[in-house]
Each structure stands twice: as structure tokens, then as C-alpha cells.
GROMACS .gro file of C-alpha atoms in nm:
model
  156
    1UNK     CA    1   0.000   0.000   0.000
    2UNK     CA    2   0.090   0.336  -0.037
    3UNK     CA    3   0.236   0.587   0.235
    4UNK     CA    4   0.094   0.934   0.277
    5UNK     CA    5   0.177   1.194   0.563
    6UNK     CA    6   0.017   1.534   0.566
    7UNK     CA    7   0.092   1.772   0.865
    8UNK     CA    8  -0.076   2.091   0.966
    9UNK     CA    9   0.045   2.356   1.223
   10UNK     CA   10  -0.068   2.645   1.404
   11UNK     CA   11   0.064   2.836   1.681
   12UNK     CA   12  -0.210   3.073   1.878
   13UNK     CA   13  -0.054   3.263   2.182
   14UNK     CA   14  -0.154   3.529   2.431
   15UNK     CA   15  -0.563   3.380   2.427
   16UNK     CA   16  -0.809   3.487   2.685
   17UNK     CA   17  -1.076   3.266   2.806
   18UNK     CA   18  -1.375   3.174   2.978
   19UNK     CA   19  -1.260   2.897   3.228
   20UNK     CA   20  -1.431   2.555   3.256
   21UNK     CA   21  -1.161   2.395   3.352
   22UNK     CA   22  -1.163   2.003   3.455
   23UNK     CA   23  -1.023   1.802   3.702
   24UNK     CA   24  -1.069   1.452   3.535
   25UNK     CA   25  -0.846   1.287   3.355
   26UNK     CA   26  -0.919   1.121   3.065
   27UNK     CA   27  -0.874   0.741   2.954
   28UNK     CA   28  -0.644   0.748   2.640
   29UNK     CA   29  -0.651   0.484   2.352
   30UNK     CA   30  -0.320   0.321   2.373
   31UNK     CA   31  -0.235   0.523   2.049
   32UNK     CA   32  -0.280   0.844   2.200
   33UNK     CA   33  -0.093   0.718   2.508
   34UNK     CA   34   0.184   0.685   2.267
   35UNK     CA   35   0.182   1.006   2.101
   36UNK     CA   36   0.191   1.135   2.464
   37UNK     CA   37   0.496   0.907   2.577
   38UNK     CA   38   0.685   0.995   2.270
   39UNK     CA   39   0.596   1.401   2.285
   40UNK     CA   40   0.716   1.404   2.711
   41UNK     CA   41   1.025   1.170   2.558
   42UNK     CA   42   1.104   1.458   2.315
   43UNK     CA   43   1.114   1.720   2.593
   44UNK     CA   44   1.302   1.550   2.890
   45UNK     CA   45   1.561   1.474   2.624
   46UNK     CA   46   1.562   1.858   2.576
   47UNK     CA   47   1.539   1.888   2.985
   48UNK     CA   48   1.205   2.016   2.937
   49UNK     CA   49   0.921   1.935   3.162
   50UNK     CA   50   0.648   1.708   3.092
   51UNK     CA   51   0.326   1.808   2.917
   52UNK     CA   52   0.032   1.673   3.176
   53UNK     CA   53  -0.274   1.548   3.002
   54UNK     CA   54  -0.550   1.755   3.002
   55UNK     CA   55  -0.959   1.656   3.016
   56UNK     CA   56  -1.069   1.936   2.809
   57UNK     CA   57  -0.781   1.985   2.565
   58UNK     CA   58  -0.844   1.580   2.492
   59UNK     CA   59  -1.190   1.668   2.424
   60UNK     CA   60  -1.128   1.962   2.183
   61UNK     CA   61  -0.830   1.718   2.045
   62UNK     CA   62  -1.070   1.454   1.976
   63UNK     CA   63  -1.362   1.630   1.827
   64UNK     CA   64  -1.133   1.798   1.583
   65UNK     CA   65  -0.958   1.500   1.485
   66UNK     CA   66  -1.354   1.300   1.412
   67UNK     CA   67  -1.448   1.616   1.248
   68UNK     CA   68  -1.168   1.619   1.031
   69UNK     CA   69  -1.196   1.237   0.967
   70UNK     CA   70  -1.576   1.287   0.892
   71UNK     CA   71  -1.524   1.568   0.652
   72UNK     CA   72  -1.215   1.411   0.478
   73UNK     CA   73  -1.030   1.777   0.554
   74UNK     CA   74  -0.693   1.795   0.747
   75UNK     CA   75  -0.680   2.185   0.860
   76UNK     CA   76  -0.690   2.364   1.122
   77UNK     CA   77  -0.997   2.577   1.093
   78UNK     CA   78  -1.358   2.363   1.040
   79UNK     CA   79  -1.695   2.508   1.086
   80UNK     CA   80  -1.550   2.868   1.093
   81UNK     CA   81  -1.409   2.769   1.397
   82UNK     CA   82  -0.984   2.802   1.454
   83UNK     CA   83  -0.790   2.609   1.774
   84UNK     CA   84  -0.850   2.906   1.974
   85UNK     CA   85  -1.207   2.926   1.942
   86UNK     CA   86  -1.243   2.520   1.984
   87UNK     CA   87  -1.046   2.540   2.290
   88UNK     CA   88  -1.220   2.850   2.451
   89UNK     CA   89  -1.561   2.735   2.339
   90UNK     CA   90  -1.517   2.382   2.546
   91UNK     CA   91  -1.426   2.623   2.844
   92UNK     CA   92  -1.047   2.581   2.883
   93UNK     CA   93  -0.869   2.875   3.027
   94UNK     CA   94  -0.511   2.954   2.912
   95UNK     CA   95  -0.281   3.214   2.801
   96UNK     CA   96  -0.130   3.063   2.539
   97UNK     CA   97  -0.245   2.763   2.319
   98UNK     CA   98  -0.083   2.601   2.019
   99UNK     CA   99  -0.186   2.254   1.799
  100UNK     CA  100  -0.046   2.056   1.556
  101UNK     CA  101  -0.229   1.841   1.288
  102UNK     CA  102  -0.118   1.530   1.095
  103UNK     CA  103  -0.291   1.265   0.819
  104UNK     CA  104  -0.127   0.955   0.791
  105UNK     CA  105  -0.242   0.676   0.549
  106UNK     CA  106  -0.055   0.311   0.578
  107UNK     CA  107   0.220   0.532   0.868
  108UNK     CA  108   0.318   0.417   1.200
  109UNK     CA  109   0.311   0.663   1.492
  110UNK     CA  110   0.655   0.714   1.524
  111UNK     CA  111   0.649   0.835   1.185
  112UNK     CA  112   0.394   1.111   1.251
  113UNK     CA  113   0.597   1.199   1.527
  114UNK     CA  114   0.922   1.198   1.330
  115UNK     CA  115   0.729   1.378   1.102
  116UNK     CA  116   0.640   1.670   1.321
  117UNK     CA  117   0.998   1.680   1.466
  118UNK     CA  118   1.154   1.778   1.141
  119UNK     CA  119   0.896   2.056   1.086
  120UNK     CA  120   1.014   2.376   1.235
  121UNK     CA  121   0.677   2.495   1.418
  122UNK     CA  122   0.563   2.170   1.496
  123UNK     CA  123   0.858   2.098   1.713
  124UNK     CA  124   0.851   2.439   1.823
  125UNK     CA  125   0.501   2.367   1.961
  126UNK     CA  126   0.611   2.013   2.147
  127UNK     CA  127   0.876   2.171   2.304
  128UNK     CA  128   0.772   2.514   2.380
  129UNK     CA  129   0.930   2.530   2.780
  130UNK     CA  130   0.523   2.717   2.869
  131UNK     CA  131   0.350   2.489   2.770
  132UNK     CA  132   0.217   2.250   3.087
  133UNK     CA  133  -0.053   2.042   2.930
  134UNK     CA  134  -0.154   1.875   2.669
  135UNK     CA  135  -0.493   1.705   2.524
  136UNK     CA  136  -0.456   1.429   2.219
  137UNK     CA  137  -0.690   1.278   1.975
  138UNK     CA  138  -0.679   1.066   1.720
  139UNK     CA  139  -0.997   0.948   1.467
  140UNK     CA  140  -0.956   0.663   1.177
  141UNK     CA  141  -1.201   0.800   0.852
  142UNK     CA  142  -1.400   0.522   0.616
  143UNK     CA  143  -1.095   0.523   0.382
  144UNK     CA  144  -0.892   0.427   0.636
  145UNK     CA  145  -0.695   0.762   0.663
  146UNK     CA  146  -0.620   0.862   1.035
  147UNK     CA  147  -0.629   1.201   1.160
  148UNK     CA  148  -0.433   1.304   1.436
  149UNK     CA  149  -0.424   1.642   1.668
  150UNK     CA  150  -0.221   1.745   1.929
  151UNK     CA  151  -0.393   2.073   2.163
  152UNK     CA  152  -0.151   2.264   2.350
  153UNK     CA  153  -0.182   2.459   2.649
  154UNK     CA  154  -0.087   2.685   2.947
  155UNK     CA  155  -0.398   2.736   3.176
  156UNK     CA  156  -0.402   3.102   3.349
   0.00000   0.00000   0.00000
């Protein structure tokens, strides 16, 4: 079969708010558990601090990646809607917020996350030191395409 990558970037910084923040944390698929193991490997090799997973920045993460998957669209803005507004409309509070976007067809996930490591402001985003948390999500279309999305964050 073929191999197709497609990444997506965006960097958003200085956002204001509403807060909704939550204090669960979510259950991750074991693929998103390992685009979160391989993004805190990343940063403690640069003596960086670990992202913590966020509730609501896994929420945004997800919905974005399914709506991308349903629509058949990588990009960063669906609906009208860019990160920033995703993230503040599901209530997270933060002053800064980045995310990164992929779309992988026959790839591993260490290749998406090779992939994002070579691009400038992707790996900017993983290891910008203010960023604290972190929400992932990951959706699979009918063509088998996957659709991946990283949310970044630093809560106020």
C-alpha cells in the first residue's frame, strides 16, 4: 500500500478565556498514550518538563480529529471555527495555546511523530518550555486515513 503523511500547524498565543476547567483525567486509547509518551520523551531529552494530560484539551483534540476524519479535511480551521475558538468554546482557560495536525495513510506513529519533529513549528510547539498540558486525539475516517491532533496549552 501506499504511504501518505500530511501535517498541519498552528501556533495561537496570548488567548483569553472563559474557564471551565476540569479536574478529570481522561482514559487514552493506547495510540494516543503513545503520542503522549513519545511528545514528554522529546522534551526530557531537551530537559524540558512534561506536558500533563489535560480533560478538556483531549476533548477539543478529539472532536477535531472525528471532524476532520468525517469531513475528509486535514486543517486547522472547520466550521469557521480556529484552535482558539475550539479550545475557549469547550471552556479551557489559558494564556497561550498552540496545535499541531497530521494525516497519515498506511504510517506508524513514530512516523507522525518523526514527522512533526523535522517541521520547524511543529517541534517548536512540542517543546515550547510554557506549555504544561496537553490534550490528544486521534480518529480513523471510512478510507482508512487517520487524523491526528495534538492541543496545547498553558492554563491562566
Amino acid at each position: 500500500m501506499s504511504r501518505r503523511l500530511v501535517a498541519g500547524i498552528v501556533l495561537i498565543t496570548l488567548c483569553i478565556a472563559a474557564d471551565k476547567e476540569r479536574s478529570t483525567k481522561p482514559t487514552l486509547l493506547p495510540e494516543e498514550n503513545t503520542i503522549l509518551e513519545l511528545t514528554n520523551k522529546a522534551r526530557a531529552e531537551e530537559k524540558l518538563a512534561p506536558l500533563k494530560l489535560n480533560a478538556t484539551l483531549t476533548e477539543v483534540a478529539r472532536a477535531h480529529s472525528h471532524n476532520m476524519a468525517d469531513k475528509g479535511e486535514m486543517n486547522h480551521v472547520l466550521d469557521g471555527k480556529n484552535p482558539a475558538e475550539r479550545i475557549r468554546a469547550a471552556g479551557y482557560k489559558y494564556s497561550s495555546c498552540a496545535e499541531n495536525i497530521a494525516m497519515g495513510e498506511n504510517v506508524s506513529l513514530p512516523e507522525i511523530f518523526e514527522a512533526w519533529m523535522k517541521s520547524k513549528g511543529h517541534r517548536e510547539n512540542i517543546m515550547k518550555p510554557e506549555f504544561r498540558e496537553i490534550g490528544i486525539g486521534i480518529a480513523r475516517d471510512p478510507k482508512g486515513r487517520v487524523y491526528y491532533t495534538q492541543e496545547f496549552g498553558k492554563s491562566r
